Amino acid sequence: MALPESILAVDPATTYGFALWRHGRLTESGARSLAGDSNGSKLDDWDRYLGKIMPHVSTVAYEAPVIYRGRRPNWLAYQLEGVLLLRSYRLRVPVYAAPPSQIKKAATGNGRATKDQVRVAMRESWKIGKLKDVENRIQGLLK
């Protein structure tokens, strides 16, 4: 089975982390900060960002938000997920969702890995330096 031409991988629950692969190679990754004080303005910013990047994406993969017993749900993450799914549907881009434990296991070998363990594994795997440098490259790509 051939890899998709380009994959956008998104974590809508934590600082809107993402990675973009083109032709089987990681080309961009980082955390997207959303502008605005309210959830509505953050959703508008997310929608504008996706509007710029989605025409260049052939597949979307994302970490599905999970409601944990005893914790308050992150409603913004579910709303961001909805915008992502709607954009994908309108552009007829296939979408794949995975629970956090499956992503952690693929990244580190441990489905209960901490966020720091995942970060270390991704930096080592993708040869990523400082996150700010990556964010600056991403901003340049979107201009």
Coordinates of N, CA, C and O in Angstrom, one line a residue, residues 7-123:
I7 N 0.2 14.1 4.5 CA -0.6 13.8 5.6 C -0.5 14.9 6.6 O 0.6 15.3 7.0
L8 N -1.6 15.4 7.1 CA -1.7 16.4 8.2 C -2.1 15.6 9.4 O -3.2 15.0 9.5
A9 N -1.2 15.6 10.4 CA -1.5 14.9 11.7 C -1.7 16.0 12.8 O -0.9 16.9 12.9
V10 N -2.8 15.9 13.5 CA -3.2 17.0 14.4 C -3.5 16.4 15.8 O -4.2 15.4 15.9
D11 N -3.1 17.2 16.8 CA -3.6 16.9 18.2 C -4.4 18.1 18.6 O -3.8 19.1 19.1
P12 N -5.7 18.1 18.5 CA -6.5 19.3 18.8 C -6.6 19.5 20.3 O -7.0 20.6 20.7
A13 N -6.2 18.6 21.2 CA -6.4 18.8 22.6 C -5.3 19.6 23.3 O -5.6 20.2 24.3
T14 N -4.1 19.5 22.8 CA -3.0 20.1 23.5 C -2.2 21.1 22.6 O -1.5 20.6 21.7
T15 N -2.4 22.3 22.8 CA -1.7 23.4 22.0 C -1.8 23.2 20.5 O -1.0 23.7 19.7
Y16 N -2.7 22.3 20.0 CA -3.0 22.2 18.6 C -1.7 21.8 17.9 O -1.4 22.4 16.8
G17 N -1.0 20.8 18.4 CA 0.2 20.3 17.8 C -0.1 19.7 16.4 O -1.2 19.1 16.2
F18 N 0.8 19.7 15.5 CA 0.6 19.1 14.2 C 1.9 18.8 13.5 O 2.9 19.2 13.9
A19 N 1.8 17.9 12.6 CA 2.9 17.5 11.7 C 2.4 17.3 10.3 O 1.3 16.9 10.1
L20 N 3.2 17.7 9.3 CA 2.8 17.6 7.9 C 3.9 16.8 7.2 O 5.1 17.1 7.3
W21 N 3.5 15.7 6.6 CA 4.4 14.8 5.9 C 4.1 15.0 4.4 O 2.9 15.0 4.0
R22 N 5.1 15.0 3.6 CA 4.9 15.1 2.1 C 5.8 14.0 1.6 O 7.0 13.9 1.9
H23 N 5.2 13.1 0.8 CA 6.0 12.0 0.1 C 6.8 11.2 1.1 O 7.9 10.8 0.9
G24 N 6.2 10.9 2.3 CA 6.8 10.0 3.2 C 7.8 10.6 4.1 O 8.4 10.0 4.9
R25 N 8.0 12.0 4.0 CA 9.0 12.7 4.8 C 8.3 13.8 5.6 O 7.5 14.5 5.1
L26 N 8.7 13.9 6.9 CA 8.2 15.0 7.7 C 8.8 16.3 7.2 O 10.0 16.5 7.0
T27 N 7.9 17.2 6.8 CA 8.4 18.5 6.3 C 8.2 19.7 7.3 O 8.9 20.6 7.3
E28 N 7.1 19.6 8.1 CA 6.8 20.7 9.0 C 6.2 20.0 10.3 O 5.4 19.1 10.1
S29 N 6.5 20.6 11.4 CA 5.8 20.2 12.6 C 5.9 21.3 13.7 O 6.7 22.2 13.6
G30 N 5.0 21.3 14.7 CA 5.1 22.2 15.7 C 3.7 22.4 16.4 O 2.9 21.5 16.3
A31 N 3.6 23.5 17.1 CA 2.4 23.7 17.8 C 1.8 25.0 17.3 O 2.5 26.0 17.2
R32 N 0.6 25.0 17.0 CA -0.1 26.2 16.4 C -0.8 26.9 17.5 O -1.7 26.4 18.2
S33 N -0.4 28.2 17.8 CA -1.1 29.0 18.8 C -2.3 29.7 18.1 O -2.1 30.2 17.0
L34 N -3.4 29.6 18.8 CA -4.6 30.2 18.2 C -4.8 31.6 18.7 O -4.7 31.8 19.9
A35 N -5.1 32.5 17.8 CA -5.3 33.9 18.2 C -6.7 34.1 18.8 O -7.7 33.5 18.3
G36 N -6.8 35.0 19.7 CA -8.2 35.4 20.3 C -8.3 35.0 21.7 O -7.7 34.1 22.2
D37 N -9.3 35.7 22.3 CA -9.5 35.5 23.8 C -10.7 34.5 24.0 O -10.8 33.8 25.0
S38 N -11.6 34.5 23.0 CA -12.8 33.6 23.2 C -12.6 32.3 22.3 O -11.9 32.3 21.4
N39 N -13.4 31.3 22.7 CA -13.4 30.1 21.9 C -13.9 30.4 20.4 O -13.3 29.8 19.5
G40 N -14.8 31.3 20.2 CA -15.3 31.7 18.9 C -14.1 32.2 18.0 O -14.0 31.8 16.9
S41 N -13.3 33.1 18.6 CA -12.2 33.7 17.8 C -11.1 32.6 17.6 O -10.5 32.6 16.5
K42 N -10.9 31.7 18.5 CA -9.9 30.7 18.3 C -10.4 29.7 17.2 O -9.6 29.3 16.4
L43 N -11.7 29.4 17.2 CA -12.2 28.6 16.1 C -12.1 29.2 14.8 O -11.8 28.6 13.8
D44 N -12.4 30.5 14.7 CA -12.2 31.3 13.4 C -10.7 31.2 13.0 O -10.5 31.0 11.8
D45 N -9.8 31.4 13.9 CA -8.4 31.3 13.6 C -8.0 29.9 13.0 O -7.3 29.8 12.1
W46 N -8.5 28.9 13.7 CA -8.2 27.5 13.3 C -8.8 27.3 11.9 O -8.1 26.6 11.1
D47 N -10.0 27.8 11.7 CA -10.6 27.6 10.4 C -9.8 28.3 9.3 O -9.6 27.7 8.2
R48 N -9.3 29.5 9.5 CA -8.5 30.2 8.5 C -7.2 29.4 8.3 O -6.8 29.3 7.1
Y49 N -6.6 28.9 9.3 CA -5.3 28.2 9.2 C -5.6 26.9 8.3 O -4.8 26.6 7.4
L50 N -6.6 26.2 8.7 CA -7.0 25.0 7.9 C -7.3 25.3 6.4 O -7.0 24.6 5.5
G51 N -7.9 26.5 6.2 CA -8.2 26.9 4.9 C -7.0 27.1 4.0 O -7.0 26.9 2.8
K52 N -5.9 27.5 4.7 CA -4.6 27.7 3.9 C -3.9 26.3 3.7 O -3.3 26.1 2.6
I53 N -3.9 25.5 4.7 CA -3.1 24.2 4.6 C -3.9 23.0 3.9 O -3.3 22.2 3.3
M54 N -5.2 23.0 4.2 CA -5.9 21.8 3.7 C -5.9 21.5 2.2 O -5.9 20.4 1.8
P55 N -5.9 22.5 1.4 CA -5.8 22.2 -0.1 C -4.5 21.5 -0.5 O -4.5 20.9 -1.6
H56 N -3.5 21.5 0.4 CA -2.3 20.8 0.1 C -2.2 19.4 0.8 O -1.1 18.8 0.8
V57 N -3.3 19.0 1.4 CA -3.3 17.7 2.2 C -4.1 16.7 1.5 O -5.2 17.0 1.1
S58 N -3.6 15.4 1.5 CA -4.4 14.4 0.9 C -5.0 13.4 1.9 O -5.9 12.7 1.6
T59 N -4.5 13.5 3.2 CA -5.0 12.7 4.3 C -4.9 13.4 5.6 O -3.9 14.1 5.8
V60 N -5.9 13.3 6.5 CA -5.8 13.8 7.8 C -5.8 12.7 8.8 O -6.6 11.8 8.7
A61 N -4.9 12.8 9.8 CA -4.9 11.9 10.9 C -4.9 12.7 12.2 O -4.1 13.7 12.3
Y62 N -5.7 12.3 13.2 CA -5.7 13.2 14.4 C -5.9 12.3 15.6 O -6.4 11.2 15.6
E63 N -5.5 12.9 16.8 CA -5.7 12.3 18.1 C -7.1 12.6 18.5 O -7.4 13.8 18.7
A64 N -7.9 11.6 18.6 CA -9.3 11.9 19.0 C -9.4 12.3 20.5 O -8.8 11.7 21.3
P65 N -10.0 13.4 20.8 CA -10.2 13.8 22.2 C -10.9 12.8 23.0 O -11.8 12.1 22.4
V66 N -10.5 12.6 24.2 CA -11.2 11.6 25.1 C -11.7 12.3 26.3 O -11.0 13.2 26.9
I67 N -12.9 11.9 26.8 CA -13.4 12.4 28.1 C -13.0 11.4 29.1 O -13.3 10.2 29.1
Y68 N -12.2 11.9 30.1 CA -11.7 11.0 31.2 C -12.7 11.2 32.4 O -13.1 12.3 32.7
R69 N -13.0 10.1 33.0 CA -13.8 10.1 34.2 C -13.2 11.0 35.3 O -12.0 10.9 35.6
G70 N -14.1 11.9 35.8 CA -13.6 12.7 36.9 C -12.9 14.0 36.4 O -12.6 14.8 37.2
R71 N -12.7 14.2 35.1 CA -12.1 15.4 34.6 C -13.1 16.2 33.8 O -14.0 15.6 33.2
R72 N -13.0 17.5 33.8 CA -13.8 18.4 32.9 C -13.5 18.2 31.5 O -12.3 18.2 31.1
P73 N -14.4 18.0 30.6 CA -14.1 17.9 29.2 C -13.5 19.2 28.6 O -13.8 20.3 29.0
N74 N -12.6 19.0 27.7 CA -12.0 20.2 26.9 C -12.9 20.4 25.7 O -12.7 19.9 24.6
W75 N -14.0 21.2 25.9 CA -14.9 21.5 24.9 C -14.3 22.1 23.7 O -14.7 21.9 22.5
L76 N -13.3 23.0 23.8 CA -12.7 23.6 22.7 C -12.0 22.6 21.8 O -12.1 22.7 20.6
A77 N -11.5 21.5 22.4 CA -10.8 20.4 21.6 C -11.9 19.8 20.7 O -11.6 19.5 19.5
Y78 N -13.1 19.6 21.2 CA -14.2 18.9 20.4 C -14.6 19.9 19.3 O -15.0 19.4 18.2
Q79 N -14.7 21.2 19.6 CA -15.1 22.1 18.6 C -14.0 22.2 17.5 O -14.3 22.3 16.3
L80 N -12.7 22.2 17.9 CA -11.7 22.2 16.9 C -11.7 21.0 16.0 O -11.5 21.0 14.8
E81 N -12.0 19.9 16.6 CA -12.2 18.6 15.9 C -13.3 18.7 14.9 O -13.1 18.3 13.7
G82 N -14.4 19.3 15.3 CA -15.5 19.5 14.4 C -15.1 20.4 13.2 O -15.5 20.0 12.0
V83 N -14.4 21.4 13.4 CA -13.9 22.3 12.2 C -13.0 21.5 11.3 O -13.2 21.5 10.1
L84 N -12.1 20.7 11.9 CA -11.2 19.9 11.1 C -12.0 18.8 10.3 O -11.7 18.7 9.1
L85 N -13.0 18.2 10.9 CA -13.8 17.2 10.2 C -14.6 17.8 9.1 O -14.7 17.3 8.0
L86 N -15.2 19.0 9.3 CA -16.0 19.7 8.3 C -15.1 20.1 7.1 O -15.5 19.9 6.0
R87 N -14.0 20.7 7.4 CA -13.0 21.1 6.3 C -12.7 19.8 5.5 O -12.6 19.9 4.3
S88 N -12.3 18.8 6.2 CA -11.9 17.5 5.5 C -13.1 17.0 4.6 O -12.9 16.6 3.5
Y89 N -14.3 17.0 5.2 CA -15.4 16.5 4.5 C -15.7 17.3 3.2 O -15.9 16.7 2.1
R90 N -15.6 18.6 3.3 CA -15.9 19.5 2.2 C -14.9 19.3 1.1 O -15.2 19.4 -0.1
L91 N -13.6 19.0 1.5 CA -12.6 18.8 0.5 C -12.4 17.3 0.1 O -11.5 17.0 -0.7
R92 N -13.2 16.5 0.6 CA -13.2 15.0 0.4 C -11.8 14.4 0.7 O -11.3 13.6 0.0
V93 N -11.3 14.9 1.8 CA -10.0 14.4 2.3 C -10.3 13.3 3.3 O -11.0 13.5 4.3
P94 N -9.7 12.1 3.2 CA -10.0 11.0 4.1 C -9.4 11.4 5.5 O -8.3 12.0 5.6
V95 N -10.1 11.0 6.6 CA -9.7 11.3 7.9 C -9.6 10.0 8.7 O -10.4 9.1 8.6
Y96 N -8.5 9.9 9.5 CA -8.3 8.8 10.4 C -8.1 9.3 11.8 O -7.3 10.2 12.0
A97 N -8.8 8.7 12.8 CA -8.7 9.2 14.2 C -8.1 8.0 15.0 O -8.5 6.8 14.8
A98 N -7.3 8.3 16.0 CA -6.8 7.3 16.9 C -6.8 7.8 18.3 O -6.6 9.0 18.6
P99 N -7.1 6.9 19.3 CA -7.0 7.3 20.7 C -5.6 7.6 21.2 O -4.6 7.1 20.6
P100 N -5.4 8.5 22.2 CA -4.1 8.8 22.6 C -3.2 7.6 23.0 O -2.0 7.6 22.6
S101 N -3.7 6.6 23.6 CA -2.9 5.4 23.9 C -2.3 4.7 22.7 O -1.2 4.3 22.7
Q102 N -3.0 4.7 21.6 CA -2.5 4.1 20.4 C -1.4 4.9 19.8 O -0.4 4.4 19.3
I103 N -1.5 6.2 19.8 CA -0.5 7.1 19.3 C 0.8 7.1 20.2 O 1.9 7.0 19.7
K104 N 0.6 7.1 21.5 CA 1.7 7.0 22.4 C 2.5 5.7 22.2 O 3.7 5.6 22.3
K105 N 1.7 4.6 22.0 CA 2.4 3.3 21.8 C 3.2 3.3 20.5 O 4.3 2.8 20.5
A106 N 2.6 3.9 19.5 CA 3.4 3.9 18.2 C 4.6 4.8 18.3 O 5.7 4.5 17.7
A107 N 4.5 5.9 19.1 CA 5.7 6.8 19.2 C 6.8 6.3 20.2 O 7.9 6.4 19.9
T108 N 6.4 5.7 21.3 CA 7.3 5.3 22.3 C 7.4 3.8 22.6 O 8.3 3.4 23.3
G109 N 6.4 3.0 22.2 CA 6.3 1.6 22.6 C 5.5 1.4 23.8 O 5.3 0.3 24.3
N110 N 5.1 2.5 24.5 CA 4.3 2.4 25.7 C 3.0 3.2 25.6 O 3.1 4.5 25.4
G111 N 1.9 2.6 25.7 CA 0.6 3.3 25.5 C 0.3 4.2 26.7 O -0.6 5.0 26.6
R112 N 1.1 4.1 27.8 CA 0.8 5.0 28.9 C 2.0 6.0 29.1 O 2.2 6.6 30.2
A113 N 2.7 6.3 28.0 CA 3.8 7.2 28.1 C 3.4 8.6 28.4 O 2.2 9.0 28.1
T114 N 4.2 9.4 29.1 CA 3.9 10.8 29.5 C 4.1 11.6 28.2 O 4.8 11.3 27.3
K115 N 3.6 12.9 28.3 CA 3.8 13.8 27.2 C 5.3 14.1 27.0 O 5.7 14.2 25.8
D116 N 6.0 14.2 28.0 CA 7.5 14.4 27.9 C 8.2 13.3 27.2 O 9.0 13.5 26.3
Q117 N 7.8 12.1 27.5 CA 8.3 10.9 26.8 C 8.0 10.9 25.3 O 8.8 10.6 24.5
V118 N 6.8 11.3 25.0 CA 6.4 11.4 23.6 C 7.2 12.5 22.9 O 7.7 12.3 21.8
R119 N 7.3 13.7 23.5 CA 8.1 14.8 22.9 C 9.5 14.3 22.6 O 10.0 14.6 21.5
V120 N 10.1 13.7 23.6 CA 11.5 13.2 23.4 C 11.6 12.3 22.2 O 12.5 12.4 21.3
A121 N 10.7 11.3 22.2 CA 10.7 10.3 21.1 C 10.5 11.0 19.7 O 11.2 10.6 18.8
M122 N 9.6 12.0 19.7 CA 9.3 12.6 18.4 C 10.5 13.5 18.0 O 10.9 13.5 16.8
R123 N 11.1 14.2 18.9 CA 12.3 15.0 18.6 C 13.4 14.2 18.0 O 14.1 14.5 17.1

